[in-house]
mmCIF file of C-alpha atoms in Angstrom:
data_model
loop_
_atom_site.group_PDB
_atom_site.id
_atom_site.type_symbol
_atom_site.label_atom_id
_atom_site.label_comp_id
_atom_site.label_asym_id
_atom_site.label_seq_id
_atom_site.Cartn_x
_atom_site.Cartn_y
_atom_site.Cartn_z
ATOM 1 C CA MET G 1 13.575 -87.439 -163.458
ATOM 2 C CA ASN G 2 14.817 -86.205 -160.182
ATOM 3 C CA VAL G 3 11.940 -87.261 -157.749
ATOM 4 C CA GLY G 4 12.601 -85.892 -154.063
ATOM 5 C CA VAL G 5 15.663 -84.033 -154.662
ATOM 6 C CA ALA G 6 15.723 -80.629 -152.966
ATOM 7 C CA HIS G 7 16.525 -77.979 -155.460
ATOM 8 C CA PRO G 8 15.885 -74.106 -154.892
ATOM 9 C CA PRO G 9 13.691 -73.017 -157.666
ATOM 10 C CA ILE G 10 15.305 -70.858 -160.560
ATOM 11 C CA VAL G 11 13.011 -68.526 -162.397
ATOM 12 C CA LYS G 12 13.081 -66.854 -165.771
ATOM 13 C CA SER G 13 10.527 -64.705 -167.366
ATOM 14 C CA LEU G 14 9.792 -64.457 -171.026
ATOM 15 C CA LEU G 15 7.495 -62.623 -173.502
ATOM 16 C CA TRP G 16 6.147 -64.542 -176.510
ATOM 17 C CA PRO G 17 4.916 -61.986 -178.559
ATOM 18 C CA ASP G 18 3.138 -64.218 -180.958
ATOM 19 C CA GLU G 19 2.879 -68.080 -182.016
ATOM 20 C CA ALA G 20 6.206 -67.914 -183.843
ATOM 21 C CA ALA G 21 7.939 -67.009 -180.817
ATOM 22 C CA THR G 22 6.206 -70.116 -178.952
ATOM 23 C CA GLN G 23 7.301 -72.254 -181.901
ATOM 24 C CA ASP G 24 10.888 -70.900 -181.769
ATOM 25 C CA PHE G 25 10.947 -71.515 -177.934
ATOM 26 C CA ALA G 26 9.771 -75.019 -178.440
ATOM 27 C CA GLN G 27 12.387 -75.789 -181.233
ATOM 28 C CA THR G 28 15.213 -74.537 -179.040
ATOM 29 C CA LEU G 29 13.839 -76.615 -175.999
ATOM 30 C CA ALA G 30 13.453 -79.639 -178.207
ATOM 31 C CA LYS G 31 17.345 -79.479 -178.841
ATOM 32 C CA GLN G 32 18.318 -79.778 -175.219
ATOM 33 C CA PRO G 33 19.497 -83.364 -174.334
ATOM 34 C CA ALA G 34 18.054 -82.787 -170.717
ATOM 35 C CA VAL G 35 14.623 -82.417 -172.163
ATOM 36 C CA ARG G 36 14.645 -86.218 -173.035
ATOM 37 C CA CYS G 37 14.146 -87.314 -169.291
ATOM 38 C CA ALA G 38 12.162 -84.235 -167.923
ATOM 39 C CA LEU G 39 8.857 -83.753 -166.448
ATOM 40 C CA ILE G 40 7.571 -80.457 -167.707
ATOM 41 C CA GLU G 41 4.363 -79.044 -166.055
ATOM 42 C CA LEU G 42 2.247 -76.711 -168.177
ATOM 43 C CA GLN G 43 0.227 -74.284 -166.024
ATOM 44 C CA GLY G 44 -2.245 -71.351 -167.130
ATOM 45 C CA ASP G 45 -5.761 -70.542 -167.686
ATOM 46 C CA LEU G 46 -7.974 -72.257 -170.383
ATOM 47 C CA GLY G 47 -6.963 -70.668 -173.856
ATOM 48 C CA ALA G 48 -3.563 -69.609 -172.478
ATOM 49 C CA GLY G 49 -1.580 -71.713 -175.160
ATOM 50 C CA LYS G 50 -0.394 -74.851 -173.200
ATOM 51 C CA THR G 51 -1.689 -77.492 -175.910
ATOM 52 C CA THR G 52 -0.379 -75.009 -178.677
ATOM 53 C CA PHE G 53 3.083 -74.921 -177.113
ATOM 54 C CA VAL G 54 3.013 -78.765 -176.849
ATOM 55 C CA ARG G 55 1.963 -79.262 -180.279
ATOM 56 C CA HIS G 56 5.152 -77.124 -181.307
ATOM 57 C CA LEU G 57 7.394 -79.068 -179.080
ATOM 58 C CA LEU G 58 6.291 -82.336 -180.208
ATOM 59 C CA ARG G 59 6.696 -81.378 -183.870
ATOM 60 C CA ALA G 60 10.319 -80.313 -183.038
ATOM 61 C CA LEU G 61 10.949 -83.396 -181.820
ATOM 62 C CA GLY G 62 9.978 -85.308 -184.660
ATOM 63 C CA VAL G 63 6.169 -86.137 -184.152
ATOM 64 C CA THR G 64 4.386 -86.432 -187.508
ATOM 65 C CA GLY G 65 0.655 -86.818 -187.888
ATOM 66 C CA ARG G 66 -2.001 -85.469 -185.937
ATOM 67 C CA VAL G 67 -1.349 -83.903 -182.541
ATOM 68 C CA LYS G 68 -4.382 -83.747 -180.468
ATOM 69 C CA SER G 69 -5.180 -82.644 -177.001
ATOM 70 C CA PRO G 70 -5.503 -85.523 -174.330
ATOM 71 C CA THR G 71 -8.407 -83.771 -172.596
ATOM 72 C CA TYR G 72 -10.656 -86.662 -172.979
ATOM 73 C CA ALA G 73 -8.282 -89.584 -173.090
ATOM 74 C CA VAL G 74 -6.132 -87.985 -170.340
ATOM 75 C CA VAL G 75 -2.685 -89.237 -171.926
ATOM 76 C CA GLU G 76 -1.492 -89.392 -175.514
ATOM 77 C CA PRO G 77 1.652 -91.245 -175.910
ATOM 78 C CA TYR G 78 4.205 -90.489 -178.879
ATOM 79 C CA GLU G 79 6.950 -93.222 -179.794
ATOM 80 C CA LEU G 80 9.847 -91.871 -181.626
ATOM 81 C CA PRO G 81 12.874 -93.915 -182.899
ATOM 82 C CA ASP G 82 14.802 -92.890 -179.867
ATOM 83 C CA LEU G 83 12.346 -91.214 -177.310
ATOM 84 C CA ASN G 84 9.029 -91.768 -175.663
ATOM 85 C CA VAL G 85 6.782 -88.987 -174.911
ATOM 86 C CA TRP G 86 3.669 -88.663 -172.791
ATOM 87 C CA HIS G 87 1.254 -85.760 -173.005
ATOM 88 C CA PHE G 88 -1.002 -85.680 -170.071
ATOM 89 C CA ASP G 89 -4.127 -83.421 -169.533
ATOM 90 C CA PHE G 90 -5.348 -83.810 -165.955
ATOM 91 C CA TYR G 91 -8.172 -81.023 -166.571
ATOM 92 C CA ARG G 92 -11.109 -83.670 -166.120
ATOM 93 C CA PHE G 93 -9.740 -85.232 -163.016
ATOM 94 C CA SER G 94 -11.986 -84.819 -160.005
ATOM 95 C CA ASP G 95 -10.006 -86.559 -157.418
ATOM 96 C CA PRO G 96 -6.106 -86.799 -157.526
ATOM 97 C CA ARG G 97 -6.512 -90.445 -156.649
ATOM 98 C CA GLU G 98 -7.754 -90.907 -160.191
ATOM 99 C CA TRP G 99 -4.003 -90.626 -161.254
ATOM 100 C CA GLU G 100 -2.907 -93.569 -159.310
ATOM 101 C CA ASP G 101 -5.984 -95.732 -160.244
ATOM 102 C CA ALA G 102 -5.106 -95.001 -163.914
ATOM 103 C CA GLY G 103 -1.720 -96.443 -163.524
ATOM 104 C CA PHE G 104 0.460 -93.556 -164.337
ATOM 105 C CA ARG G 105 3.078 -94.293 -161.764
ATOM 106 C CA ASP G 106 4.903 -96.756 -164.140
ATOM 107 C CA ILE G 107 4.783 -94.186 -166.875
ATOM 108 C CA PHE G 108 6.323 -91.375 -164.720
ATOM 109 C CA ALA G 109 9.128 -93.936 -163.429
ATOM 110 C CA SER G 110 10.046 -94.651 -167.088
ATOM 111 C CA PRO G 111 12.541 -93.042 -169.315
ATOM 112 C CA GLY G 112 11.135 -90.272 -171.586
ATOM 113 C CA LEU G 113 9.548 -86.802 -171.697
ATOM 114 C CA LYS G 114 6.430 -86.148 -169.714
ATOM 115 C CA LEU G 115 4.337 -83.110 -170.382
ATOM 116 C CA ALA G 116 1.463 -82.412 -167.770
ATOM 117 C CA GLU G 117 -1.288 -79.987 -168.234
ATOM 118 C CA TRP G 118 -3.396 -78.916 -165.191
ATOM 119 C CA PRO G 119 -0.967 -80.797 -163.017
ATOM 120 C CA GLU G 120 -2.791 -79.424 -159.911
ATOM 121 C CA LYS G 121 -5.692 -81.878 -160.529
ATOM 122 C CA ALA G 122 -3.437 -84.588 -159.790
ATOM 123 C CA ALA G 123 -1.610 -82.683 -156.806
ATOM 124 C CA GLY G 124 0.346 -84.930 -154.387
ATOM 125 C CA PHE G 125 0.566 -87.832 -156.873
ATOM 126 C CA LEU G 126 2.782 -86.449 -159.525
ATOM 127 C CA PRO G 127 6.646 -86.415 -159.071
ATOM 128 C CA ARG G 128 8.234 -82.905 -158.785
ATOM 129 C CA ALA G 129 8.451 -81.155 -162.027
ATOM 130 C CA ASP G 130 11.954 -80.322 -163.518
ATOM 131 C CA LEU G 131 10.446 -77.437 -165.283
ATOM 132 C CA ILE G 132 7.128 -75.520 -164.819
ATOM 133 C CA VAL G 133 5.941 -73.422 -167.743
ATOM 134 C CA HIS G 134 3.366 -70.911 -166.596
ATOM 135 C CA LEU G 135 1.656 -69.160 -169.473
ATOM 136 C CA ASP G 136 -0.522 -66.039 -169.146
ATOM 137 C CA ALA G 137 -2.431 -64.653 -172.152
ATOM 138 C CA LEU G 138 -1.786 -61.054 -172.618
ATOM 139 C CA ASP G 139 -4.069 -60.826 -175.777
ATOM 140 C CA ASP G 140 -4.804 -62.953 -178.588
ATOM 141 C CA GLU G 141 -1.249 -63.490 -179.737
ATOM 142 C CA ALA G 142 1.125 -62.478 -176.791
ATOM 143 C CA ARG G 143 1.955 -64.715 -173.791
ATOM 144 C CA GLN G 144 4.073 -63.804 -170.724
ATOM 145 C CA VAL G 145 5.789 -67.011 -169.651
ATOM 146 C CA THR G 146 7.336 -67.986 -166.441
ATOM 147 C CA LEU G 147 9.819 -70.651 -166.401
ATOM 148 C CA THR G 148 10.598 -72.233 -162.940
ATOM 149 C CA ALA G 149 13.430 -75.002 -162.825
ATOM 150 C CA GLN G 150 12.776 -77.019 -159.562
ATOM 151 C CA THR G 151 15.572 -79.699 -160.085
ATOM 152 C CA PRO G 152 18.998 -80.087 -161.692
ATOM 153 C CA THR G 153 17.524 -81.275 -164.995
ATOM 154 C CA GLY G 154 15.202 -78.218 -164.923
ATOM 155 C CA GLN G 155 18.178 -75.991 -164.197
ATOM 156 C CA ALA G 156 20.365 -77.378 -167.054
ATOM 157 C CA LEU G 157 17.309 -76.784 -169.437
ATOM 158 C CA LEU G 158 17.243 -73.092 -168.406
ATOM 159 C CA GLU G 159 20.928 -72.677 -168.647
ATOM 160 C CA ALA G 160 21.016 -74.359 -171.873
ATOM 161 C CA LEU G 161 18.147 -71.969 -173.017
ATOM 162 C CA ASN G 162 19.827 -69.017 -171.711
ATOM 163 C CA GLY G 163 23.219 -70.123 -173.309
ATOM 164 C CA GLN G 164 24.877 -68.784 -170.339
ATOM 165 C CA ALA G 165 25.126 -68.623 -166.728
ATOM 166 C CA PRO G 166 21.992 -69.742 -164.503
ATOM 167 C CA PRO G 167 19.142 -67.170 -164.237
ATOM 168 C CA GLU G 168 18.647 -65.424 -161.135
ATOM 169 C CA SER G 169 17.067 -67.509 -158.069
ATOM 170 C CA ALA G 170 13.710 -66.486 -156.975
ATOM 171 C CA SER G 171 13.560 -65.103 -153.479
#
């Protein structure tokens, strides 16, 4: 994670017409080496598909068994043979200090992939996300997706996803 490193945001927009496109994107993202040390924030309204995307990403990384939303537990850890993953859902936080009180600082300082839903509920306590995935539901299936890279790790993910030069910087 690149805490405190200033990096101009780089933005890419995508359309996922259906859940199969969500799954394809998750599988592609899972193959990128930079994902193994990334903090990815998931933003969007209730029902936008944040947890669905996480489920597909975890499956693509090799998680077997039940993948559940951490809405009540706040965090669900996953231990893979060569990767630790933590899926956070801060939806029920009423005060961002709950993040500190829960002892999450050590998790965010450790190696591995961190996925954070509702990051604004822990505002000011989370490190800077490498990649923000913002989902907008267009209908029951389609999603407008905005990817924002905020660090060199996030930029590496976007470049690998593009398979080409980095996308245009936001102005």
